[in-house]
Tab-separated table of C-alpha atoms and ligand atoms in Angstrom:
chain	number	residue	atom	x	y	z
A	1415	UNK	CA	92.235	-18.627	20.258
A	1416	UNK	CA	95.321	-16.878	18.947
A	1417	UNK	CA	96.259	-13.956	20.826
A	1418	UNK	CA	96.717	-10.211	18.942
A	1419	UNK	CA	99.478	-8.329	19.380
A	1420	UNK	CA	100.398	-4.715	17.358
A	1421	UNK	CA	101.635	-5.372	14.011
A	1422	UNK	CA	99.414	-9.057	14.401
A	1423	UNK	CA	96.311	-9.211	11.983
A	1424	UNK	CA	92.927	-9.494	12.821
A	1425	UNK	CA	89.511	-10.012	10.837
A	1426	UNK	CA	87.074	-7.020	11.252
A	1427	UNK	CA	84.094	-5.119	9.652
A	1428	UNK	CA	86.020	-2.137	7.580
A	1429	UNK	CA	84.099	0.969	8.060
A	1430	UNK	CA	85.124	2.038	4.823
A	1431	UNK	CA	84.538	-0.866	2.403
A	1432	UNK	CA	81.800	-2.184	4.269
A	1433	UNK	CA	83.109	-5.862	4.765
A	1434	UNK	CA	84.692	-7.751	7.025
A	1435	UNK	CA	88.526	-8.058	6.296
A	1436	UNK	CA	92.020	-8.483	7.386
A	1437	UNK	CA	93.017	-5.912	8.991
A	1438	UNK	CA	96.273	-4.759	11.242
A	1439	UNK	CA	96.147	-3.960	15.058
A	1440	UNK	CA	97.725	-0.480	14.831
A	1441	UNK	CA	96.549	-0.510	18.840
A	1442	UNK	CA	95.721	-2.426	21.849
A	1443	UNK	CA	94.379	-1.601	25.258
A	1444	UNK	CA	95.432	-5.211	27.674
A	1445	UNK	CA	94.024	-7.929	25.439
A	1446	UNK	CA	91.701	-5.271	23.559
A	1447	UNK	CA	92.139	-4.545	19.923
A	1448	UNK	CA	91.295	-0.889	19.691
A	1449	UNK	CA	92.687	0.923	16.642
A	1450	UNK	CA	93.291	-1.356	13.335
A	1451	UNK	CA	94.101	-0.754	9.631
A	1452	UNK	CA	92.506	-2.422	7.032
A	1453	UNK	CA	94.710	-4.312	4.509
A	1454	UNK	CA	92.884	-3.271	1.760
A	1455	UNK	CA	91.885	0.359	1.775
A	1456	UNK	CA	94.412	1.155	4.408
A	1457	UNK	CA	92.102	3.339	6.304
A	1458	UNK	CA	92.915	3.376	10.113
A	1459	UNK	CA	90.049	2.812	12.298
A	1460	UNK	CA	88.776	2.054	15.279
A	1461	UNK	CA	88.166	-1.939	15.287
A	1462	UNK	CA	84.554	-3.210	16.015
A	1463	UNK	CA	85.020	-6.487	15.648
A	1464	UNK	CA	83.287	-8.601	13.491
A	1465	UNK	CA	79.680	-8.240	12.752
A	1466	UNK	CA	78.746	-11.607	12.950
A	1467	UNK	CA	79.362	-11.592	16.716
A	1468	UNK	CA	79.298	-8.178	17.944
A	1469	UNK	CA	78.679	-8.129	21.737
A	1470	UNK	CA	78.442	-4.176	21.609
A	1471	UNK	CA	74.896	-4.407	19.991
A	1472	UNK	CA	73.314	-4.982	22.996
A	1473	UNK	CA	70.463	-3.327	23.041
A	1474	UNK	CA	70.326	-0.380	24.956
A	1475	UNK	CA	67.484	0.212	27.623
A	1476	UNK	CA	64.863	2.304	25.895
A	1477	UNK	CA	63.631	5.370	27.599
A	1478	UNK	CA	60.027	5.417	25.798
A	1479	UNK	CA	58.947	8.988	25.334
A	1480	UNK	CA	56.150	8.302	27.446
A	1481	UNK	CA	53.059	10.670	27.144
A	1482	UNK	CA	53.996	13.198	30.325
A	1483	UNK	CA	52.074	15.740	31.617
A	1484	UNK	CA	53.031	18.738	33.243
A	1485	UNK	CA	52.913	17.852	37.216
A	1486	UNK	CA	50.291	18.911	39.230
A	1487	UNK	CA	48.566	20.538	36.020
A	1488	UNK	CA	45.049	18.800	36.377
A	1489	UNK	CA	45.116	19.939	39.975
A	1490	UNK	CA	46.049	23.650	39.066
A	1491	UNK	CA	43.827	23.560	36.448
A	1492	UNK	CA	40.977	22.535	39.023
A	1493	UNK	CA	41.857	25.500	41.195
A	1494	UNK	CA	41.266	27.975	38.517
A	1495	UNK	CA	37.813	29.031	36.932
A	1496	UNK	CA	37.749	27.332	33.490
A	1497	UNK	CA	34.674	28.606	32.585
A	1498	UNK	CA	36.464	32.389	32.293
A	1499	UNK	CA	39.267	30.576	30.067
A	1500	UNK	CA	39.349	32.956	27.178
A	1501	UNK	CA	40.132	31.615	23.455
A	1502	UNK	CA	43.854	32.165	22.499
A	1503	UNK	CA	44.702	34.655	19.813
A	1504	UNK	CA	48.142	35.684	19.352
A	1505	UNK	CA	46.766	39.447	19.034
A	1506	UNK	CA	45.070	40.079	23.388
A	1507	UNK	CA	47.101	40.130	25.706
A	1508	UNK	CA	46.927	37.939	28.591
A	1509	UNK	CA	48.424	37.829	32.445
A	1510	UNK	CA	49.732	35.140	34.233
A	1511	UNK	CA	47.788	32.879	36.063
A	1512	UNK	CA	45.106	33.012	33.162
A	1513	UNK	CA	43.521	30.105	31.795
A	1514	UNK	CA	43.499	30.253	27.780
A	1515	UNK	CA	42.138	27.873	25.511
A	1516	UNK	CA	44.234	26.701	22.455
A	1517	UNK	CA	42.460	25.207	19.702
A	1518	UNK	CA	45.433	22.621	19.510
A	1519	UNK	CA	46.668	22.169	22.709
A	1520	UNK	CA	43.635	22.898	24.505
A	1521	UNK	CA	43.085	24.082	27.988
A	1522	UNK	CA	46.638	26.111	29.326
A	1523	UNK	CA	47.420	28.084	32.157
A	1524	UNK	CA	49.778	30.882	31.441
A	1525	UNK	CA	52.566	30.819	33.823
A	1526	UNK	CA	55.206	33.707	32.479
A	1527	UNK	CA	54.050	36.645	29.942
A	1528	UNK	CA	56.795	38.759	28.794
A	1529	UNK	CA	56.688	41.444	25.980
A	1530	UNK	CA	54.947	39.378	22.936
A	1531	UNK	CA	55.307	36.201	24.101
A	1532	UNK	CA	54.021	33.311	27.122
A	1533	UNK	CA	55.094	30.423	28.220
A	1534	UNK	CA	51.315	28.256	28.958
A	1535	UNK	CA	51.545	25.109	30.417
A	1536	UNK	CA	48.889	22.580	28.881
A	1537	UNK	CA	48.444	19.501	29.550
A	1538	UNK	CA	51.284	17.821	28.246
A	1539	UNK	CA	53.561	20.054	28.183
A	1540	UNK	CA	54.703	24.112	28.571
A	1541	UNK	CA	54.856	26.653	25.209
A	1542	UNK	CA	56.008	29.241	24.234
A	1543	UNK	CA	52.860	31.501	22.563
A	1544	UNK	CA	52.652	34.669	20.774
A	1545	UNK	CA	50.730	37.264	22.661
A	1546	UNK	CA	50.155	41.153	22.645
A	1547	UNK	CA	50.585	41.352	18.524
A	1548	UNK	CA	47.047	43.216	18.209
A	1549	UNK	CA	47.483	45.878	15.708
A	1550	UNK	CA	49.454	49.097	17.206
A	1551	UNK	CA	52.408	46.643	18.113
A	1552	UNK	CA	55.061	46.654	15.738
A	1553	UNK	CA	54.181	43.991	13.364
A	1554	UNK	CA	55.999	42.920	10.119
A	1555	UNK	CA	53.990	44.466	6.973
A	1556	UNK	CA	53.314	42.459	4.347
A	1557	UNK	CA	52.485	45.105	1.582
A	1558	UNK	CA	52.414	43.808	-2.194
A	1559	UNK	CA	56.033	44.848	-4.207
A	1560	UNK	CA	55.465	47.666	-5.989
A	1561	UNK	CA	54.696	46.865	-9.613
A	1562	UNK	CA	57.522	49.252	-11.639
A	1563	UNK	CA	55.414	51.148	-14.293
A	1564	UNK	CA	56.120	50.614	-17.146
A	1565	UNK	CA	55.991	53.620	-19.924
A	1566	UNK	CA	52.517	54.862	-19.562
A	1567	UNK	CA	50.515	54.174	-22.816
A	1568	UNK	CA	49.472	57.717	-23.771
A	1569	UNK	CA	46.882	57.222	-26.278
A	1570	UNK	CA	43.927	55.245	-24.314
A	1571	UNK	CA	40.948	54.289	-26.393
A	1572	UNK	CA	37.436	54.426	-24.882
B	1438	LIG	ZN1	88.832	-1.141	4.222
């Protein structure tokens, strides 16, 4: 096994042409090759080895996204009346502590409430909702563009 030096070449995968080729150590931490430039685009990089034996593609520990639910939630839920949940619409207005039932995210018990919005904690996880929009709150209007007329046509026929 030949040892590398700076100024030495070495074979690695070229970030920029996409192959492996020789390249020249520009850098080296100890006996590690860290910075090289490829012979043939001359593009400095940092050196990755070869592919074909890469020991940095282990494969790293995957933290599934396991389905989580809020903690404690099935127990709050429990100590709340359900029966009184009321439907959510962005328009009422609700108060913390309520239980409100989301057509998506089902059964949620609103923990914050602040202006036109709530934080609800279902199930799986907390929201952010739209509350208190009922009509009197400012609201965007969606009125149709006026139409420019046109020069009125005078002369209507019946
Ligand atoms: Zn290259």
């Amino acid at each position: 096994m030949a040892t590398h030096r700076v100024g030495g070449e070495v074979d690695a995968a070229c970030t920029r042409c996409k192959m492996e080729l020789a390249h020249t150590i520009l850098a080296m931490v100890g006996p590690k090759i860290v910075r090289v430039r490829c012979n043939t685009c001359g593009s400095d990089h940092v050196y990755r080895g070869t592919q074909s034996r890469s020991r940095t593609a282990a494969a790293r520990p995957r933290t599934a996204p396991a389905e989580r639910t809020v903690v404690g939630w099935d127990a709050q839920l429990a100590a709340r009346d359900v029966s009184s949940a009321q439907d959510y619409r962005p328009e009422e207005h609700y108060a913390v502590d309520q239980v409100v039932r989301h057509p998506t995210f089902g059964l949620g018990i609103v923990r914050a409430v602040r202006q036109d919005k709530m934080d609800v904690a279902f199930k799986t996880a907390e929201r952010t909702l739209v509350q208190g929009r009922g009509p009197g709150t400012a609201r965007p209007s969606f009125a149709p563009p006026l139409r420019p007329v046109e020069a009125p046509d005078a002369g209507e026929e019946g």
